[in-house]
Amino acid sequence: MRRILLWAARNPWLRQHVPRWRFVRRAVRRFMPGEEMGDALAAAERYRADRIGAVFTLLGENLTAFDQAEEIARHYQELLGEIAKRGLDAEVSLKLTQLGFDIDPKRTFGLVDDLARRAADMGTWLWIDMEGSAYVDGTVTFYERVRTVHENTGLCIQAYLHRTPADIVRLLPVRPAIRLVKGAYDEPAAIAYRKGPEVDAAYLASAAELLGAVAEGRATRLILGTHDLRLIEQSAGFAEARGLARERIEVQMLYGIRAGEQRRLAAEGFNVRALISYGSYWYPWYVRRLAERPANLVFALRQLLP
Ligand SMILES: Cc1cc2nc3c(=O)[nH]c(=O)nc-3n(C[C@H](O)[C@H](O)[C@H](O)COP(=O)(O)OP(=O)(O)OC[C@H]3O[C@@H](n4cnc5c(N)ncnc54)[C@H](O)[C@@H]3O)c2cc1C
């Protein structure tokens, strides 16, 4: 089922048609507050009372021309201004392909450089998502460069990739900030673990390595980007053993997933953020969420009922 859904996420016909179906649009609301920046900002305001911060991401497709990347960068500039204006505890995460990485990586660097500077002026952080395996090498190299200029930047890395432990070693000299996730793409066995227990073991090994680095000041932050409570508990155990205070244990989950657990962890003193996605290009992203938990298909199909 996971493979079929990941295929469906890439299929051009489905990409074009499914977003028009009303029941799908209704189902998608479970995972995103709306298509507009204002919807995402309002959702972040609602999290305040529970001491849960936000990370915003604008959903996007691969681009055909660089001026589309510039438009998206302007959108993020405006978003950073809104975060500061509203006094939100919120950061921003983006995909390099959204900023034209496939078209002109040098100009993408210019856009990210400007955004990271603006984020620093606004007292917040800029994160770089990790995409499919074809982009991993380029993204790690890109982040190494960005990080040497901007302290307030972080990178997502995927525990399922065999190369990840080596990437961690490679990144430590720049004192990275890392968001560790399991990985959302359908990667072949030659380069990635495909079985759940193997991915979990790889996740824990990388989390332990990175939490040790944070405790020793060799990395600035580690975000546990997962809904897997067992991994969070075990990683928190490593962190406490390394003398890290509760508020330095950062957990991020997606908007709408395990909301009760997000509140519980925040109440227990963990540093929790919800990743709020918004925008009109939600189809492939939404289908990847279904692939993570095919039981969500039942929820989507229920929206067919009046
Ligand atoms: C903050 C954040 C940022 C991310 N950024 C990236 C990125 O840049 N690149 C990338 O490749 N991936 C990214 N991901 C996705 C990630 O790689 C996984 O695909 C995703 O988080 C599911 O794995 P999991 O760790 O939650 O564990 P799983 O084993 O998939 O889930 C653990 C439990 O959480 C619950 N759960 C998980 N997903 C869902 C869902 N969709 N609906 C309902 N319940 C669910 C279920 O109860 C499940 O049993 C990100 C995830 C998060 C939380």
Short mmCIF file of C-alpha atoms and ligand atoms in Angstrom, two decimals:
data_model
loop_
_atom_site.label_atom_id
_atom_site.label_comp_id
_atom_site.label_asym_id
_atom_site.label_seq_id
_atom_site.Cartn_x
_atom_site.Cartn_y
_atom_site.Cartn_z
CA MET A 1 0.00 0.00 0.00
CA ARG A 2 2.84 2.38 0.92
CA ARG A 3 4.49 1.84 -2.48
CA ILE A 4 1.22 2.35 -4.36
CA LEU A 5 0.61 5.59 -2.49
CA LEU A 6 4.15 6.83 -3.12
CA TRP A 7 3.64 6.02 -6.81
CA ALA A 8 0.33 7.92 -6.72
CA ALA A 9 2.15 10.91 -5.17
CA ARG A 10 4.34 11.11 -8.30
CA ASN A 11 1.71 10.29 -10.94
CA PRO A 12 1.07 13.35 -13.18
CA TRP A 13 -2.56 12.51 -14.04
CA LEU A 14 -3.49 12.03 -10.39
CA ARG A 15 -1.56 15.18 -9.44
CA GLN A 16 -3.65 17.14 -11.87
CA HIS A 17 -7.07 15.69 -11.08
CA VAL A 18 -7.26 14.55 -7.46
CA PRO A 19 -6.87 18.01 -5.86
CA ARG A 20 -10.18 19.01 -7.50
CA TRP A 21 -12.18 16.29 -5.76
CA ARG A 22 -14.16 17.83 -2.93
CA PHE A 23 -13.91 14.86 -0.53
CA VAL A 24 -10.11 14.92 -0.83
CA ARG A 25 -10.04 18.65 -0.14
CA ARG A 26 -12.10 18.00 3.00
CA ALA A 27 -9.80 15.17 4.15
CA VAL A 28 -6.69 17.29 3.65
CA ARG A 29 -7.91 19.79 6.26
CA ARG A 30 -6.93 17.27 8.90
CA PHE A 31 -3.25 17.86 8.05
CA MET A 32 -3.23 21.51 7.04
CA PRO A 33 -5.16 24.49 8.37
CA GLY A 34 -5.70 26.04 4.93
CA GLU A 35 -4.03 27.15 1.73
CA GLU A 36 -3.18 30.74 2.73
CA MET A 37 -0.37 32.21 4.86
CA GLY A 38 -3.05 33.71 7.13
CA ASP A 39 -4.48 30.22 7.83
CA ALA A 40 -1.05 28.98 8.93
CA LEU A 41 -0.40 32.04 11.11
CA ALA A 42 -3.81 31.67 12.77
CA ALA A 43 -3.08 27.99 13.50
CA ALA A 44 0.22 28.97 15.15
CA GLU A 45 -1.65 31.52 17.33
CA ARG A 46 -3.91 28.70 18.53
CA TYR A 47 -0.90 26.66 19.67
CA ARG A 48 0.39 29.44 21.93
CA ALA A 49 -1.78 28.55 24.94
CA ASP A 50 -0.27 25.04 24.98
CA ARG A 51 3.30 26.38 24.77
CA ILE A 52 3.76 24.72 21.38
CA GLY A 53 5.79 26.64 18.82
CA ALA A 54 5.45 26.40 15.04
CA VAL A 55 7.49 25.72 11.94
CA PHE A 56 5.93 26.95 8.71
CA THR A 57 6.39 25.48 5.29
CA LEU A 58 4.82 26.50 2.01
CA LEU A 59 4.03 23.46 -0.10
CA GLY A 60 5.42 23.65 -3.61
CA GLU A 61 6.12 21.79 -6.82
CA ASN A 62 9.39 21.60 -8.72
CA LEU A 63 9.71 24.81 -10.70
CA THR A 64 9.96 25.53 -14.42
CA ALA A 65 11.49 29.05 -14.27
CA PHE A 66 13.66 30.87 -11.74
CA ASP A 67 11.27 33.80 -11.33
CA GLN A 68 8.88 31.35 -9.61
CA ALA A 69 11.64 30.75 -7.02
CA GLU A 70 12.00 34.49 -6.51
CA GLU A 71 8.28 34.77 -5.92
CA ILE A 72 8.43 32.03 -3.29
CA ALA A 73 11.40 33.73 -1.62
CA ARG A 74 9.34 36.96 -1.46
CA HIS A 75 6.53 34.97 0.15
CA TYR A 76 8.93 33.66 2.83
CA GLN A 77 10.32 37.18 3.38
CA GLU A 78 6.78 38.36 4.07
CA LEU A 79 6.14 35.38 6.33
CA LEU A 80 9.24 36.15 8.41
CA GLY A 81 7.97 39.72 8.80
CA GLU A 82 4.56 38.42 9.97
CA ILE A 83 6.18 36.06 12.50
CA ALA A 84 8.03 39.01 14.06
CA LYS A 85 5.02 41.35 13.88
CA ARG A 86 2.78 38.86 15.70
CA GLY A 87 5.50 37.84 18.18
CA LEU A 88 5.07 34.17 17.27
CA ASP A 89 7.47 31.48 18.43
CA ALA A 90 7.84 30.21 14.88
CA GLU A 91 10.56 29.13 12.46
CA VAL A 92 10.53 28.47 8.73
CA SER A 93 11.45 25.35 6.77
CA LEU A 94 11.79 25.16 3.00
CA LYS A 95 12.78 22.86 0.18
CA LEU A 96 15.73 23.91 -2.00
CA THR A 97 13.92 22.78 -5.16
CA GLN A 98 11.20 25.29 -4.27
CA LEU A 99 13.87 27.98 -4.51
CA GLY A 100 15.13 26.92 -7.91
CA PHE A 101 17.88 24.43 -6.93
CA ASP A 102 17.23 22.42 -10.13
CA ILE A 103 17.55 25.52 -12.32
CA ASP A 104 20.36 27.64 -10.90
CA PRO A 105 21.85 26.53 -7.54
CA LYS A 106 24.04 29.65 -7.31
CA ARG A 107 21.02 31.92 -7.40
CA THR A 108 19.26 29.59 -4.94
CA PHE A 109 22.17 30.23 -2.58
CA GLY A 110 21.56 33.97 -2.93
CA LEU A 111 17.88 33.55 -2.01
CA VAL A 112 18.62 31.34 1.00
CA ASP A 113 21.37 33.72 2.12
CA ASP A 114 18.90 36.64 2.10
CA LEU A 115 16.23 34.62 3.90
CA ALA A 116 18.63 33.41 6.59
CA ARG A 117 19.76 37.01 7.20
CA ARG A 118 16.18 38.19 7.45
CA ALA A 119 15.35 35.29 9.80
CA ALA A 120 18.30 36.32 12.01
CA ASP A 121 17.06 39.94 12.05
CA MET A 122 13.65 38.64 13.13
CA GLY A 123 15.27 36.47 15.82
CA THR A 124 14.29 33.18 14.26
CA TRP A 125 15.61 30.19 12.29
CA LEU A 126 15.59 28.92 8.73
CA TRP A 127 15.53 25.17 8.09
CA ILE A 128 16.26 23.22 4.93
CA ASP A 129 14.12 20.12 4.29
CA MET A 130 15.64 16.96 2.86
CA GLU A 131 14.15 15.71 -0.40
CA GLY A 132 14.55 12.49 -2.43
CA SER A 133 17.98 10.79 -2.64
CA ALA A 134 18.97 12.53 -5.88
CA TYR A 135 19.18 15.78 -3.90
CA VAL A 136 20.87 14.61 -0.71
CA ASP A 137 24.49 15.20 -1.67
CA GLY A 138 23.78 18.63 -3.13
CA THR A 139 21.68 19.62 -0.14
CA VAL A 140 24.31 18.59 2.42
CA THR A 141 26.99 20.54 0.52
CA PHE A 142 24.66 23.52 0.22
CA TYR A 143 23.97 23.49 3.96
CA GLU A 144 27.70 23.28 4.80
CA ARG A 145 28.14 26.56 2.92
CA VAL A 146 25.07 28.25 4.39
CA ARG A 147 25.96 27.19 7.92
CA THR A 148 29.42 28.75 7.76
CA VAL A 149 27.71 32.12 7.19
CA HIS A 150 24.48 31.77 9.19
CA GLU A 151 24.33 30.36 12.71
CA ASN A 152 20.51 30.32 12.66
CA THR A 153 20.15 27.64 9.99
CA GLY A 154 19.47 23.92 10.23
CA LEU A 155 19.20 20.88 7.99
CA CYS A 156 16.90 17.87 7.93
CA ILE A 157 18.57 14.47 7.56
CA GLN A 158 16.92 11.09 7.03
CA ALA A 159 17.74 8.16 9.30
CA TYR A 160 16.73 5.56 6.66
CA LEU A 161 19.67 6.42 4.38
CA HIS A 162 22.79 4.29 4.81
CA ARG A 163 24.93 7.39 4.23
CA THR A 164 23.50 9.39 7.15
CA PRO A 165 26.07 8.45 9.85
CA ALA A 166 28.82 9.60 7.44
CA ASP A 167 26.90 12.82 6.73
CA ILE A 168 26.75 13.52 10.46
CA VAL A 169 30.52 13.11 10.76
CA ARG A 170 30.95 15.35 7.73
CA LEU A 171 28.67 18.06 9.14
CA LEU A 172 30.02 18.25 12.69
CA PRO A 173 32.86 20.65 11.79
CA VAL A 174 30.25 23.33 10.97
CA ARG A 175 28.44 22.83 14.34
CA PRO A 176 25.18 21.96 12.62
CA ALA A 177 21.59 22.17 13.77
CA ILE A 178 19.87 19.00 12.65
CA ARG A 179 16.28 17.82 12.34
CA LEU A 180 16.39 14.04 12.35
CA VAL A 181 13.50 12.25 10.59
CA LYS A 182 12.97 8.68 9.44
CA GLY A 183 12.60 9.71 5.77
CA ALA A 184 9.50 10.03 3.62
CA TYR A 185 10.51 8.83 0.11
CA ASP A 186 10.49 5.43 -1.58
CA GLU A 187 14.25 4.78 -1.70
CA PRO A 188 15.79 1.50 -2.95
CA ALA A 189 17.31 -1.07 -0.56
CA ALA A 190 20.77 -0.37 -2.02
CA ILE A 191 20.84 3.02 -0.32
CA ALA A 192 18.20 2.94 2.42
CA TYR A 193 16.80 0.72 5.17
CA ARG A 194 13.30 -0.32 4.23
CA LYS A 195 12.21 -2.31 7.27
CA GLY A 196 10.71 -0.47 10.24
CA PRO A 197 12.97 -1.95 12.96
CA GLU A 198 16.10 -1.20 10.91
CA VAL A 199 15.02 2.40 10.36
CA ASP A 200 14.27 2.77 14.08
CA ALA A 201 17.68 1.38 15.06
CA ALA A 202 19.39 3.75 12.61
CA TYR A 203 17.32 6.64 13.98
CA LEU A 204 18.35 5.91 17.56
CA ALA A 205 22.02 5.56 16.67
CA SER A 206 22.01 8.94 14.88
CA ALA A 207 19.97 10.58 17.66
CA ALA A 208 22.46 9.35 20.28
CA GLU A 209 25.40 10.62 18.23
CA LEU A 210 23.82 14.03 17.68
CA LEU A 211 22.57 14.48 21.25
CA GLY A 212 26.11 13.75 22.44
CA ALA A 213 27.37 16.39 20.01
CA VAL A 214 24.79 18.91 21.29
CA ALA A 215 25.80 18.20 24.91
CA GLU A 216 29.46 18.81 24.00
CA GLY A 217 28.71 21.96 21.94
CA ARG A 218 29.75 20.27 18.67
CA ALA A 219 26.21 20.67 17.31
CA THR A 220 23.81 23.50 18.16
CA ARG A 221 20.39 21.77 18.13
CA LEU A 222 18.87 18.39 17.50
CA ILE A 223 15.20 18.19 16.57
CA LEU A 224 13.49 14.84 16.92
CA GLY A 225 11.18 15.10 13.89
CA THR A 226 9.00 12.09 14.54
CA HIS A 227 5.62 10.96 15.87
CA ASP A 228 7.19 7.77 17.17
CA LEU A 229 6.85 8.05 20.94
CA ARG A 230 9.19 5.14 21.61
CA LEU A 231 11.99 6.88 19.67
CA ILE A 232 11.27 10.15 21.48
CA GLU A 233 11.36 8.44 24.89
CA GLN A 234 14.60 6.60 24.18
CA SER A 235 16.24 9.70 22.71
CA ALA A 236 15.12 11.72 25.74
CA GLY A 237 16.82 9.06 27.87
CA PHE A 238 20.10 9.58 25.96
CA ALA A 239 19.74 13.36 26.30
CA GLU A 240 19.17 13.21 30.04
CA ALA A 241 22.10 10.84 30.47
CA ARG A 242 24.25 13.44 28.66
CA GLY A 243 23.04 16.13 31.08
CA LEU A 244 20.80 18.04 28.66
CA ALA A 245 17.91 19.90 30.30
CA ARG A 246 14.33 19.04 29.25
CA GLU A 247 13.83 22.24 27.28
CA ARG A 248 16.85 21.35 25.13
CA ILE A 249 15.08 18.20 23.98
CA GLU A 250 13.23 19.41 20.91
CA VAL A 251 10.39 17.47 19.34
CA GLN A 252 8.56 18.35 16.16
CA MET A 253 5.47 16.68 14.78
CA LEU A 254 3.20 17.55 11.90
CA TYR A 255 0.11 19.70 12.39
CA GLY A 256 -2.91 17.50 13.08
CA ILE A 257 -0.96 14.33 13.93
CA ARG A 258 -0.88 13.14 17.55
CA ALA A 259 -2.05 16.55 18.76
CA GLY A 260 -2.75 15.21 22.28
CA GLU A 261 0.80 13.87 22.54
CA GLN A 262 2.20 17.20 21.35
CA ARG A 263 0.35 18.93 24.22
CA ARG A 264 1.43 16.30 26.75
CA LEU A 265 5.12 16.57 25.78
CA ALA A 266 4.97 20.39 25.96
CA ALA A 267 3.33 20.20 29.40
CA GLU A 268 6.14 17.87 30.54
CA GLY A 269 8.70 20.52 29.62
CA PHE A 270 9.90 19.29 26.22
CA ASN A 271 10.45 21.96 23.58
CA VAL A 272 7.69 21.13 21.09
CA ARG A 273 6.83 22.60 17.70
CA ALA A 274 4.18 21.68 15.15
CA LEU A 275 5.18 21.79 11.50
CA ILE A 276 2.38 23.68 9.76
CA SER A 277 2.20 23.17 5.99
CA TYR A 278 0.00 25.33 3.82
CA GLY A 279 -0.39 26.32 0.18
CA SER A 280 -2.22 25.13 -2.89
CA TYR A 281 0.26 22.44 -4.09
CA TRP A 282 -0.63 19.98 -1.40
CA TYR A 283 -1.36 16.81 -3.42
CA PRO A 284 2.03 14.93 -3.42
CA TRP A 285 2.71 16.02 0.14
CA TYR A 286 -0.71 14.81 1.30
CA VAL A 287 -0.35 11.44 -0.42
CA ARG A 288 3.06 10.97 1.28
CA ARG A 289 1.26 11.51 4.62
CA LEU A 290 -1.24 8.80 3.64
CA ALA A 291 1.65 6.50 2.74
CA GLU A 292 3.08 6.94 6.25
CA ARG A 293 -0.15 5.60 7.65
CA PRO A 294 -2.46 3.95 5.12
CA ALA A 295 -5.17 3.83 7.85
CA ASN A 296 -5.60 7.53 7.06
CA LEU A 297 -7.05 6.46 3.71
CA VAL A 298 -10.12 5.27 5.60
CA PHE A 299 -10.45 8.76 7.07
CA ALA A 300 -10.13 10.29 3.59
CA LEU A 301 -12.73 7.93 2.12
CA ARG A 302 -15.13 8.69 4.98
CA GLN A 303 -15.23 12.26 3.71
CA LEU A 304 -17.18 10.86 0.76
CA LEU A 305 -20.11 10.47 3.14
CA PRO A 306 -22.38 13.47 3.51
C1 LIG B 1 8.68 18.00 11.73
C2 LIG B 1 8.88 17.01 10.62
C3 LIG B 1 9.63 17.38 9.52
C4 LIG B 1 9.85 16.47 8.48
N1 LIG B 1 10.64 16.81 7.44
C5 LIG B 1 10.98 15.88 6.52
C6 LIG B 1 11.93 16.15 5.48
O1 LIG B 1 12.46 17.27 5.37
N2 LIG B 1 12.25 15.14 4.62
C7 LIG B 1 11.70 13.89 4.73
O2 LIG B 1 12.06 12.98 3.95
N3 LIG B 1 10.77 13.63 5.66
C8 LIG B 1 10.39 14.57 6.56
N4 LIG B 1 9.46 14.26 7.51
C9 LIG B 1 8.67 13.00 7.42
C10 LIG B 1 9.39 11.83 8.05
O3 LIG B 1 10.50 11.46 7.26
C11 LIG B 1 8.46 10.62 8.20
O4 LIG B 1 8.02 10.21 6.93
C12 LIG B 1 7.22 10.90 9.05
O5 LIG B 1 7.52 11.71 10.16
C13 LIG B 1 6.61 9.57 9.56
O6 LIG B 1 7.53 8.89 10.35
P1 LIG B 1 7.51 8.88 11.95
O7 LIG B 1 8.87 9.20 12.41
O8 LIG B 1 6.46 9.77 12.48
O9 LIG B 1 7.29 7.37 12.34
P2 LIG B 1 6.17 6.31 11.92
O10 LIG B 1 6.70 4.99 12.32
O11 LIG B 1 5.74 6.52 10.52
O12 LIG B 1 4.98 6.72 12.86
C14 LIG B 1 4.95 6.51 14.26
C15 LIG B 1 3.51 6.63 14.72
O13 LIG B 1 3.08 7.99 14.53
C16 LIG B 1 1.77 8.02 14.02
N5 LIG B 1 1.79 8.63 12.67
C17 LIG B 1 2.83 8.79 11.85
N6 LIG B 1 2.48 9.37 10.68
C18 LIG B 1 1.17 9.55 10.77
C19 LIG B 1 0.20 10.09 9.91
N7 LIG B 1 0.54 10.54 8.68
N8 LIG B 1 -1.09 10.12 10.33
C20 LIG B 1 -1.43 9.67 11.55
N9 LIG B 1 -0.57 9.14 12.42
C21 LIG B 1 0.71 9.08 12.05
C22 LIG B 1 1.28 6.62 13.94
O14 LIG B 1 0.56 6.30 15.11
C23 LIG B 1 2.53 5.79 13.88
O15 LIG B 1 2.37 4.53 14.40
C24 LIG B 1 9.23 15.16 8.55
C25 LIG B 1 8.48 14.82 9.66
C26 LIG B 1 8.30 15.70 10.69
C27 LIG B 1 7.48 15.28 11.88
#
